[in-house]
Coordinates of C-alpha atoms in Angstrom, one line a residue:
Chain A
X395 CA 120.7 81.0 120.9
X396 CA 120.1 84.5 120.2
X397 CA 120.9 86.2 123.7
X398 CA 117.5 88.3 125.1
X399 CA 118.4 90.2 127.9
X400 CA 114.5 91.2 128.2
X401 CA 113.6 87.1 128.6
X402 CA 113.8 88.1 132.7
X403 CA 111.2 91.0 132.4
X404 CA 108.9 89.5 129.5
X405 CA 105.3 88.4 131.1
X406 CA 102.3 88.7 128.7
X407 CA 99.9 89.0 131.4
X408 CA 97.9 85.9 130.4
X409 CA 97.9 84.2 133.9
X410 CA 97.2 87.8 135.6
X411 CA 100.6 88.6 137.1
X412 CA 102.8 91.7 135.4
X413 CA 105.7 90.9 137.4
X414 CA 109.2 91.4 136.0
X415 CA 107.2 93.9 133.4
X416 CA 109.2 96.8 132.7
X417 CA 106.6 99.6 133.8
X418 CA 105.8 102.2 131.2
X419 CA 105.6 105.6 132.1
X420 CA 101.9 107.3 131.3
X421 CA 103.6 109.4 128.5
X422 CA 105.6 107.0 127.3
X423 CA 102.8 104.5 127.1
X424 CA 100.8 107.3 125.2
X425 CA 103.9 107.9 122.7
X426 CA 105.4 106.1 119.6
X427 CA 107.7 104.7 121.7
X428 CA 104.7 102.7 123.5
X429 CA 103.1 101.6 120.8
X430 CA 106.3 100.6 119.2
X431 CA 107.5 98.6 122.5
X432 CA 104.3 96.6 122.8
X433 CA 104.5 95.8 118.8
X434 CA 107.9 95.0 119.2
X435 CA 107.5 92.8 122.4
X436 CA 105.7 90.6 120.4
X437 CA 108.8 90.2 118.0
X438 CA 110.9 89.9 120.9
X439 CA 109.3 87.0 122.3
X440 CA 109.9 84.6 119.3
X441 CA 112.9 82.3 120.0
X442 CA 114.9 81.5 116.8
X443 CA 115.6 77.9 115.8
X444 CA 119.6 77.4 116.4
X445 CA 121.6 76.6 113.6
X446 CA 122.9 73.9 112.2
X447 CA 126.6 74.7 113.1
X448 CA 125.6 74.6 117.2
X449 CA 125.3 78.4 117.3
X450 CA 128.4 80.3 116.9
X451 CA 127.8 83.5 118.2
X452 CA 127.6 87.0 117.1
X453 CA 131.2 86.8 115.8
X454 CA 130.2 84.4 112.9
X455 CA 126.8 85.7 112.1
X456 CA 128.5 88.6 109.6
X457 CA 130.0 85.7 108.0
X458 CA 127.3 83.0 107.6
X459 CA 125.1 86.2 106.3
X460 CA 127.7 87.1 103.2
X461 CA 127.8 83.4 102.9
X462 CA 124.1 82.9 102.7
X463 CA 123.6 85.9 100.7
X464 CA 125.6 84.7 97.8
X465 CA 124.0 81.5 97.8
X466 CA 120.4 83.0 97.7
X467 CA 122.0 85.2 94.7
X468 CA 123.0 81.8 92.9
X469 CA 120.0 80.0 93.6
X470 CA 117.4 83.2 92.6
X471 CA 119.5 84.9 89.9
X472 CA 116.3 87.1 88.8
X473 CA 116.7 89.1 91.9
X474 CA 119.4 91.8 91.7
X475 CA 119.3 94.4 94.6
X476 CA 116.0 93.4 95.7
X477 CA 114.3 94.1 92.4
X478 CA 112.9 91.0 90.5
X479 CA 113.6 90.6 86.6
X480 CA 111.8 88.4 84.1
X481 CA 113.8 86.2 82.0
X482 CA 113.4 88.7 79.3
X483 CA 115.8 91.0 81.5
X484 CA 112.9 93.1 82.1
X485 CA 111.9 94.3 85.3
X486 CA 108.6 91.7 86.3
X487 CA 105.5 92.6 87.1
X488 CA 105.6 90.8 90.9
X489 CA 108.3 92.1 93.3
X490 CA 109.0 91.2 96.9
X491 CA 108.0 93.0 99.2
X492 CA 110.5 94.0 102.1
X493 CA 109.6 94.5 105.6
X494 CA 110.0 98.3 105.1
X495 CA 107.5 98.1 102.4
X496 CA 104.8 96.0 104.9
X497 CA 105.8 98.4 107.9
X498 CA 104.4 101.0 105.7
X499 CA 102.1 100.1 103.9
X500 CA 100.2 99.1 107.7
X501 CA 100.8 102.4 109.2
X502 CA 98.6 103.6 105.8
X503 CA 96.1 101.3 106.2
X504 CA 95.9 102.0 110.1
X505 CA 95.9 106.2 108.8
X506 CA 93.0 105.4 106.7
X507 CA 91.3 103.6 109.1
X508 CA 91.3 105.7 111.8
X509 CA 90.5 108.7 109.7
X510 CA 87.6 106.8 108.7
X511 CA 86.0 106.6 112.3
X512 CA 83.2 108.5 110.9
X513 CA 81.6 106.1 109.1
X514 CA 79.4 104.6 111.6
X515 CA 77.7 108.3 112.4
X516 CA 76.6 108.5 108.8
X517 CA 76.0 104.0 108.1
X518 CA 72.3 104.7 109.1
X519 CA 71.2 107.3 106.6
X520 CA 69.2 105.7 104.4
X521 CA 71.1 107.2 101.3
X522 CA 73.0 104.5 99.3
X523 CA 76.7 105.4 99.2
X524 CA 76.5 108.0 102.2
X525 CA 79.4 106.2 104.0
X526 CA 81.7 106.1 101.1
X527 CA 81.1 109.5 100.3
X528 CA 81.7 110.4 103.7
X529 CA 85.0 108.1 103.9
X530 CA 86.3 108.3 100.2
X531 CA 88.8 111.2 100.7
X532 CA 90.6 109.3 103.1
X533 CA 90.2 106.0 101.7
X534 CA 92.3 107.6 98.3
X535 CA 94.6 109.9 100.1
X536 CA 96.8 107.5 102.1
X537 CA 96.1 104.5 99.8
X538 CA 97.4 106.7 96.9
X539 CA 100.8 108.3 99.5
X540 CA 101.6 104.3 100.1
X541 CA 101.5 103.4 96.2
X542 CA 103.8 106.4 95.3
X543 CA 106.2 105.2 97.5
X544 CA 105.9 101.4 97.5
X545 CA 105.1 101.1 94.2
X546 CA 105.0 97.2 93.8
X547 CA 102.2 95.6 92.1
X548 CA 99.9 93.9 95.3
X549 CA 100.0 97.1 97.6
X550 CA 96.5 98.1 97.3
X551 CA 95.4 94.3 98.3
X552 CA 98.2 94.3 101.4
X553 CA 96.4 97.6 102.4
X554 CA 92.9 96.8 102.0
X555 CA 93.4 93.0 103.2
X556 CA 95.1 94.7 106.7
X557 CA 92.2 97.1 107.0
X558 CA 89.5 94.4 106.2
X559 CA 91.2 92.6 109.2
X560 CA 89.3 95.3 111.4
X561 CA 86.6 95.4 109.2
X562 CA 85.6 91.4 109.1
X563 CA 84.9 92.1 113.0
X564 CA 82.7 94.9 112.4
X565 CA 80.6 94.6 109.4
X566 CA 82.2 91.9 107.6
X567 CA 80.2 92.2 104.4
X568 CA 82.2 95.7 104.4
X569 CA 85.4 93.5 105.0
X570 CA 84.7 91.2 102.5
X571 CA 84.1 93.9 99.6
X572 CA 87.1 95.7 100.2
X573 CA 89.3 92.1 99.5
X574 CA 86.8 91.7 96.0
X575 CA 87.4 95.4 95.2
X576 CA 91.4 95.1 96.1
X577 CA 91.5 92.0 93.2
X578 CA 89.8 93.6 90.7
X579 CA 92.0 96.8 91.2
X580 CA 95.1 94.7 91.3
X581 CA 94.0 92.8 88.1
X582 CA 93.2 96.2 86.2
X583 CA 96.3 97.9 87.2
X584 CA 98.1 94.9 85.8
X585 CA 96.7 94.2 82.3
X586 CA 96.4 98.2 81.7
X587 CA 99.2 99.7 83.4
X588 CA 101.4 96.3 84.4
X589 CA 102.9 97.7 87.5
X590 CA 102.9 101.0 89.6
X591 CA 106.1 102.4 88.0
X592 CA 103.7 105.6 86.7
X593 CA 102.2 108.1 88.7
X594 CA 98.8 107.5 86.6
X595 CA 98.6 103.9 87.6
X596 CA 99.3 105.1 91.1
X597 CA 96.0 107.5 90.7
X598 CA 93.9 105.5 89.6
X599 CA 93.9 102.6 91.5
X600 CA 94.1 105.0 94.2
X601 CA 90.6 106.5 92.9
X602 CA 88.9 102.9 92.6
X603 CA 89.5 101.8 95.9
X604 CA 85.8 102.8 97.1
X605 CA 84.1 103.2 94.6
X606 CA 84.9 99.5 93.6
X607 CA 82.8 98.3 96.8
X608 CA 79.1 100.0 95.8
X609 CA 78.1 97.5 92.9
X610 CA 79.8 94.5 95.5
X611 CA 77.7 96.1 98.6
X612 CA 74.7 96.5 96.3
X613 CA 74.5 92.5 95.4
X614 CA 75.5 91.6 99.0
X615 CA 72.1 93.3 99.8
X616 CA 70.3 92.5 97.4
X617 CA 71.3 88.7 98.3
X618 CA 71.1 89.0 101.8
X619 CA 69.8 91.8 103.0
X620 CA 66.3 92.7 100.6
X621 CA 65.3 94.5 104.1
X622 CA 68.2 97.0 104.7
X623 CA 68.2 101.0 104.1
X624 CA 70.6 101.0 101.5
X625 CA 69.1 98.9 99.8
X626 CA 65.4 100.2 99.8
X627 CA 67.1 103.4 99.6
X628 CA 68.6 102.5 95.8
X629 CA 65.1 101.0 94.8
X630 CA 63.3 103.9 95.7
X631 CA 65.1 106.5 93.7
X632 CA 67.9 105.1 91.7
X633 CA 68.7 108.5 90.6
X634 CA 69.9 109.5 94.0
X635 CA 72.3 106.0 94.1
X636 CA 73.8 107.0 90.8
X637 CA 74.5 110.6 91.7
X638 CA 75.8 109.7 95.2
X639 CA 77.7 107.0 93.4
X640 CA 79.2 109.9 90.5
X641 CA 80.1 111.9 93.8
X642 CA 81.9 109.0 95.5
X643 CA 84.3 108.7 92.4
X644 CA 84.9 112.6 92.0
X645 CA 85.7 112.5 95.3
X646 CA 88.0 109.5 95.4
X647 CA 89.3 110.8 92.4
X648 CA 90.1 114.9 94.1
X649 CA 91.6 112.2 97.3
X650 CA 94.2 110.7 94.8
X651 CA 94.9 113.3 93.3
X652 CA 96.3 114.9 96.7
X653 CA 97.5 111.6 97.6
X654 CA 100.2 112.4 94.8
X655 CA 100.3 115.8 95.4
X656 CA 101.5 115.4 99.0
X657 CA 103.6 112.6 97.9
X658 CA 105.8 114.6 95.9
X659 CA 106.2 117.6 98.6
X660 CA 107.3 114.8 100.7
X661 CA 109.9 113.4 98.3
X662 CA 111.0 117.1 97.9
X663 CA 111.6 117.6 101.4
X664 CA 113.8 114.3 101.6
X665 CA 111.8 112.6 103.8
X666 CA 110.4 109.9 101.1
X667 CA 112.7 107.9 98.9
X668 CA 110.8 106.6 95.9
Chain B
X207 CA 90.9 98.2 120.0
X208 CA 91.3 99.8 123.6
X209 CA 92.4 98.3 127.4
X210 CA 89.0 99.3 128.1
X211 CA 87.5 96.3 126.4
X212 CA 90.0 93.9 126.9
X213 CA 89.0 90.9 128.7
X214 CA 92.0 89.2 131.2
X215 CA 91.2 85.7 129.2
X216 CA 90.0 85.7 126.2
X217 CA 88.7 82.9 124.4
X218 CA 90.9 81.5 121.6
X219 CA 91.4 83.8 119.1
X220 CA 89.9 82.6 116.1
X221 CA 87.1 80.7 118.0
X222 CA 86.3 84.6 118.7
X223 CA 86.4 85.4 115.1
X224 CA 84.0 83.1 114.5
X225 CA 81.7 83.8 116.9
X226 CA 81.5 87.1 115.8
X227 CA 80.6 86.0 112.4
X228 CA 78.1 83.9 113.6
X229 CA 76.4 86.3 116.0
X230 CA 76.5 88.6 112.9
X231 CA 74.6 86.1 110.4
X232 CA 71.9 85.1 113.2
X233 CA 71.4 88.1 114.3
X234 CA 70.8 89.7 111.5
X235 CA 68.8 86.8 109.9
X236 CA 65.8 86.8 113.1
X237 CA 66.1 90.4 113.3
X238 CA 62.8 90.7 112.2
X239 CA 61.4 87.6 115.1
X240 CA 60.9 88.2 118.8
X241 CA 63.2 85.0 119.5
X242 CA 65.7 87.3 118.1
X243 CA 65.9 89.7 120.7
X244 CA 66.3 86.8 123.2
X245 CA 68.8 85.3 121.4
X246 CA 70.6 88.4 121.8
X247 CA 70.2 88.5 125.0
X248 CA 71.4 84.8 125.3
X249 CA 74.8 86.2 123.5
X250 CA 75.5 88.8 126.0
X251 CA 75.0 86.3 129.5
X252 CA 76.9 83.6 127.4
X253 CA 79.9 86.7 126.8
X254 CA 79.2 87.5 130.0
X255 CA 79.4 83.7 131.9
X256 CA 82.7 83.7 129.6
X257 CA 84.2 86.4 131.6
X258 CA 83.8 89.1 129.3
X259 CA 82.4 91.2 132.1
X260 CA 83.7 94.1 131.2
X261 CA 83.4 94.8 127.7
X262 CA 79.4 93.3 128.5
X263 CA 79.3 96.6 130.4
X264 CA 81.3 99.0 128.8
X265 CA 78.8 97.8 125.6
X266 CA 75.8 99.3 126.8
X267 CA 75.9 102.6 127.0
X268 CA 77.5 102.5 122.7
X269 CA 74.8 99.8 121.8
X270 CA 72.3 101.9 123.2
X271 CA 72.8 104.8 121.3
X272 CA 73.7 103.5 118.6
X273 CA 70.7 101.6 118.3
X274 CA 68.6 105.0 119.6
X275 CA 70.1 106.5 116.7
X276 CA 69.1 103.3 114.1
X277 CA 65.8 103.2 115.4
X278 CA 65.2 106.9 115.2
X279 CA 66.2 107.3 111.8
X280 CA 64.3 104.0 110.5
X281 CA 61.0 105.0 112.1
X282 CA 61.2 108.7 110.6
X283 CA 61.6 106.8 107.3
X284 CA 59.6 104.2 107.7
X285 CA 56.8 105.0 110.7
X286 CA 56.5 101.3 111.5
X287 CA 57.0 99.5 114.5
X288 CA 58.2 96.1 113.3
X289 CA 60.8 97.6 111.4
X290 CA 62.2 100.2 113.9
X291 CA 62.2 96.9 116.1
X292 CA 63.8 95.1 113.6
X293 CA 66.4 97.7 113.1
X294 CA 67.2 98.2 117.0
X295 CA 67.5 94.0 116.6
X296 CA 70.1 94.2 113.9
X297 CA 71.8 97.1 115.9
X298 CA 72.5 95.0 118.5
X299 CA 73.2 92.2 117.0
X300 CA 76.2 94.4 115.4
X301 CA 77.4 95.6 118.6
X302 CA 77.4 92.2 119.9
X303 CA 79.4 90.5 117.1
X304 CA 82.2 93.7 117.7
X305 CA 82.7 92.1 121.3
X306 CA 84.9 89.0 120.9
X307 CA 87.4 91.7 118.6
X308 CA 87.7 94.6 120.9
X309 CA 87.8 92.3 123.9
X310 CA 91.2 90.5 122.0
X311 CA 94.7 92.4 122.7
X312 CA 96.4 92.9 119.7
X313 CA 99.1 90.1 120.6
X314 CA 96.9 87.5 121.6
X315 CA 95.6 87.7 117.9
X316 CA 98.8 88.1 116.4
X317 CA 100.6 84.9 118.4
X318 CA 97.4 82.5 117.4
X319 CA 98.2 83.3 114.5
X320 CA 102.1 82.9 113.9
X321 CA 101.2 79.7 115.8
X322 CA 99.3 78.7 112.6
X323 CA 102.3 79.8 110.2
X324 CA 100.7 82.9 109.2
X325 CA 102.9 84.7 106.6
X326 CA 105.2 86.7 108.7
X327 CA 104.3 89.6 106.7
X328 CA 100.4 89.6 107.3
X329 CA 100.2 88.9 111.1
X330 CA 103.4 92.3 111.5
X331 CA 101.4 94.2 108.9
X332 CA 98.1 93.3 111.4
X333 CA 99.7 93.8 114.6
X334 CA 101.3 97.4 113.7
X335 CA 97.5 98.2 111.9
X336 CA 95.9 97.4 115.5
X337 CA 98.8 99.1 118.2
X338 CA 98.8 102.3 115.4
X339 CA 95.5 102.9 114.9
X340 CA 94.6 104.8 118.0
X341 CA 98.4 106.3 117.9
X342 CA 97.5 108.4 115.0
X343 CA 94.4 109.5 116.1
X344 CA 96.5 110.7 118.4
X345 CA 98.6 112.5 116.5
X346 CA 96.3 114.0 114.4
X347 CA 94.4 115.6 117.6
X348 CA 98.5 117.0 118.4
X349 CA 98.7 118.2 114.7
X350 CA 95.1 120.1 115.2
X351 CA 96.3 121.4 118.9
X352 CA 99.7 122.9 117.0
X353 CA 97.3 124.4 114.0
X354 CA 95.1 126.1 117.2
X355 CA 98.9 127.4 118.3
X356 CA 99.4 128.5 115.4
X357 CA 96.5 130.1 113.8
X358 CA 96.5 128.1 111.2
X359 CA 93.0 128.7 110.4
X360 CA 90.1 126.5 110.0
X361 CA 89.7 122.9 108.5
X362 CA 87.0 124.1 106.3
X363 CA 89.7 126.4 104.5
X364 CA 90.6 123.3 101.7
X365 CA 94.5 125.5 101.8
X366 CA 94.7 125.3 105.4
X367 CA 93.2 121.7 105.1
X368 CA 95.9 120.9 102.8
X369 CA 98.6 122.1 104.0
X370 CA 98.2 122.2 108.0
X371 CA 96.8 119.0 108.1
X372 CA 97.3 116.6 105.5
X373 CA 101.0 117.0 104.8
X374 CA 102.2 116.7 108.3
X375 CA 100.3 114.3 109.3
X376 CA 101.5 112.5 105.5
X377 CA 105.3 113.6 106.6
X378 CA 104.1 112.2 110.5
X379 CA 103.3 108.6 109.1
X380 CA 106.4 108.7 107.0
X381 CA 108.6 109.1 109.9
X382 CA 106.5 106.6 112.0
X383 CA 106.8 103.8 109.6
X384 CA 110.8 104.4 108.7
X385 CA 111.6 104.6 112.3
X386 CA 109.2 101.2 112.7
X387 CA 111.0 99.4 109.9
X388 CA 114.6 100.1 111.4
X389 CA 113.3 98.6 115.0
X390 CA 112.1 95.5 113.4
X391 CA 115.2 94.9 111.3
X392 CA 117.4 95.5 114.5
X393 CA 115.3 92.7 115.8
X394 CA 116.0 90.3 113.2
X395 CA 112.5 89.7 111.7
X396 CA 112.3 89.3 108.3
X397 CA 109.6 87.9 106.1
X398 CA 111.5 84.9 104.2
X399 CA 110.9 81.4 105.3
X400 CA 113.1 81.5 108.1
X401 CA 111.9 79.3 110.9
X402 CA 110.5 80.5 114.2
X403 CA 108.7 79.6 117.6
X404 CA 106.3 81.2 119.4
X405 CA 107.3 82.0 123.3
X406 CA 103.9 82.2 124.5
X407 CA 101.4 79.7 122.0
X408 CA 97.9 80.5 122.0
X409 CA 96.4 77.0 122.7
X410 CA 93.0 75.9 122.2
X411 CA 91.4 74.6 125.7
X412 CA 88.1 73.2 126.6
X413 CA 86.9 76.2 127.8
X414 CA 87.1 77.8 124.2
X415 CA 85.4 74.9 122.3
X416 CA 82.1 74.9 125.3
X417 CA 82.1 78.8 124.0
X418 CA 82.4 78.0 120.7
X419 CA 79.5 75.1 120.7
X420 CA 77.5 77.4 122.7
X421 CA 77.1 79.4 121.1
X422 CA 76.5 77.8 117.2
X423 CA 74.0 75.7 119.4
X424 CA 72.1 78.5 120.3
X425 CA 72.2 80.1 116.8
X426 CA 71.1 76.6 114.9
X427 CA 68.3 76.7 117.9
X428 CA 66.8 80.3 117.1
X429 CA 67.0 80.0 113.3
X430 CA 65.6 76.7 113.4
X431 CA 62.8 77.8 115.9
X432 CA 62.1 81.5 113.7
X433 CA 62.0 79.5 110.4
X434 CA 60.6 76.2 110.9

């Protein structure tokens, strides 16, 4: 059994008491470091399974880990060095994802969500596609920054599934958009570009993240909601819906485009590996 | 979503999920009936009776405005009563469905659903997306405070934009996540198919399934009575 020296002090609070809780500090609590202890808290708390040899320790783990490293290499030999290869030797289309790569790919989705607080100021003008043009730099910026680093086909559905998370409790027709959208961006980037290994694939599947969810909005209204603003707003002059719409992409499309931008100052400056 | 609206015992996790999709579809489907507003109103006691006190109260003040600010804008468009009504209805109905989610701590969520075998990778990815998101706007109201120190300039400039803003905060989230990764590593997690428990389970009690049935009894009752 993995030894957890915090197993004294760990109380979730769901029968009311905090006792044994380590106490943050108000500064801590409002730093990083907070957030990251109550995240990690939660990984914390799991207790592995114990092994099948009783549980030797720390002292064995180094070996049991070579071990059990050679024998995933022998039973997946299309994975060298983390990267997946088809049995044409080619690198495939579908790699894994590491926990470095979800980590990140989160914190984007929680960047663009935040920086999307706006949305609800602007949701009841009665101009279709207001509150993408009002959120469709952001939504391309840090979408686009996460693709050029974790460049691995299924990103842009990781991102916009964690997002939608947040969504489905708000407005989940939003929610439910943003997964259709994420598919069909994941399936064009596939047959046209077959990966993320270019910067181009990276910019435009960064570009069509919002501007996929007007025509999936559009029939969830006209399906459900004949009554709504948006919807009476794109009946009455079309005109306006396709110009806001034509904005929307050159917007998304200026967002990507500094998505890369950025992302290769960062590289520059070390603190991105690709 | 904040300690402000966090309720001490939340109903089961997903129960709330539900209910908030639920309270979504009904509400918005009799916004346009009278027996829609009570049915609302029925939502918030039943929240309420569920000890959901405090988020009941910190709710009215938003739902108020925001509503105000609905109606407003659907009368100036539309200069009829039904539909401003209709609107402040649907409003509501939005704020109401918001309350089981921003009443659930992050963890609570998170544990349910590990409990259910959840891909590893989905229920860290959601958990980091919930504790972070109020982090950053954190730091991007530090980033604007060093800009002021600065003289950076204003956020109109698209330069100063660029390069005051965006990149740090880009460079910010970089060293977030990297830091992040190396924690969770340390920790052992790992998203292959090794196996797990969960210290604290999320179990489903009575108390959850009377909320649950409560509430899709009195949404069955108001569509039924608005439409038939």
């Amino acid at each position: 059994m993995r030894e957890n020296n915090n197993f004294d002090k760990m109380n979730d609070g769901a029968d009311g008491k905090d006792e044994g809780k380590e106490t943050l500090l108000s500064e801590e609590k409002n730093s990083a470091a907070g957030a990251e202890k109550d995240c990690l808290d939660w990984l914390d708390e799991e207790i592995p399974v114990q092994s099948e040899n009783g549980g030797q320790g720390r002292e064995n783990s180094a070996k049991t880990a070579g071990r059990d490293k050679k024998r995933k290499r022998r039973e997946n030999p299309d994975i060298r060095d983390g990267v997946r290869y088809n049995k044409k030797g080619e690198v495939a289309i579908f790699q894994p994802f590491t926990v470095k790569d979800i980590v990140f790919l989160a914190i984007i989705g929680a960047a663009a969500l935040i920086t999307s607080a706006v949305m609800p100021l602007v949701a009841q003008v009665p101009i279709f596609g207001l509150p993408q043009l009002v959120t469709g730099l952001q939504m391309s910026v840090f979408p686009t920054i996460g693709l050029m680093k974790v460049r691995k086909t299924g990103s842009v559905f990781i991102v916009s599934l964690l997002v939608s998370v947040l969504e489905l409790f708000m407005a989940p027709a939003m929610g439910v958009t943003s997964l259709i959208s994420a598919i069909i961006i994941e399936a064009i980037n596939i047959l046209t570009f077959k990966g993320y290994r270019k910067d181009i694939a990276c910019f435009v599947s960064g570009m069509l993240i919002n501007p996929m969810t007007l025509p999936f909005y559009y029939l969830y209204c006209m399906a459900f909601e004949t009554d709504s603003i948006f919807f009476k707003a794109a009946g009455d002059s079309p005109w306006v819906a396709v110009g806001i719409s034509v904005a929307v992409i050159a917007v998304c499309a200026l967002g990507a485009g500094l998505g890369i931008l950025i992302s290769r100052e960062i590289r520059k400056a070390g603190l991105m590996k690709k | 979503m904040t300690d402000t609206f966090h309720a001490k015992n939340p109903v089961y996790p997903l129960f709330g999920f539900f209910a908030a999709l639920l309270i979504f579809a009904a509400g918005l489907a009799t916004a346009k009936h009278t027996e829609g507003m009570w049915y609302l109103l029925g939502v918030w006691v039943w929240f309420l009776l569920f000890g959901y006190w405090r988020s009941c109260l910190v709710i009215i003040p938003f739902a108020a405005v925001f509503s105000g600010i609905f109606a407003g804008i659907t009368y100036l468009s539309s200069h009829e009563t039904a539909a401003t009504l209709a609107a402040v209805s649907r409003s509501a109905a939005v704020c109401l469905a918001v309350l089981p989610g921003l009443s659930l701590p992050a963890v609570k969520l998170t544990r349910n659903l590990s409990g259910l075998h959840v891909p590893r990778s989905i229920t860290l990815g959601m958990m980091i997306v919930l504790s972070f998101a109020p982090l950053l706007g954190r730091e991007i109201k530090r980033i604007r405070e060093a800009m002021r120190t600065r003289g950076a300039g204003s956020l109109l400039n698209p330069k100063v934009f660029y390069r005051a803003l965006l990149v740090p905060f880009a460079a910010r989230i970089v060293n977030i996540s990297d830091t992040l990764s190396l924690s969770v590593e340390t920790r052992g997690f790992c998203t292959g198919k090794a196996p797990y428990t969960v210290y604290h389970p999320v179990k489903c009690t009575a108390r959850d399934v009377i909320f649950l049935l409560g509430l899709v009894a009195g949404s069955v009752a108001v569509i039924v009575f608005c439409f038939i």
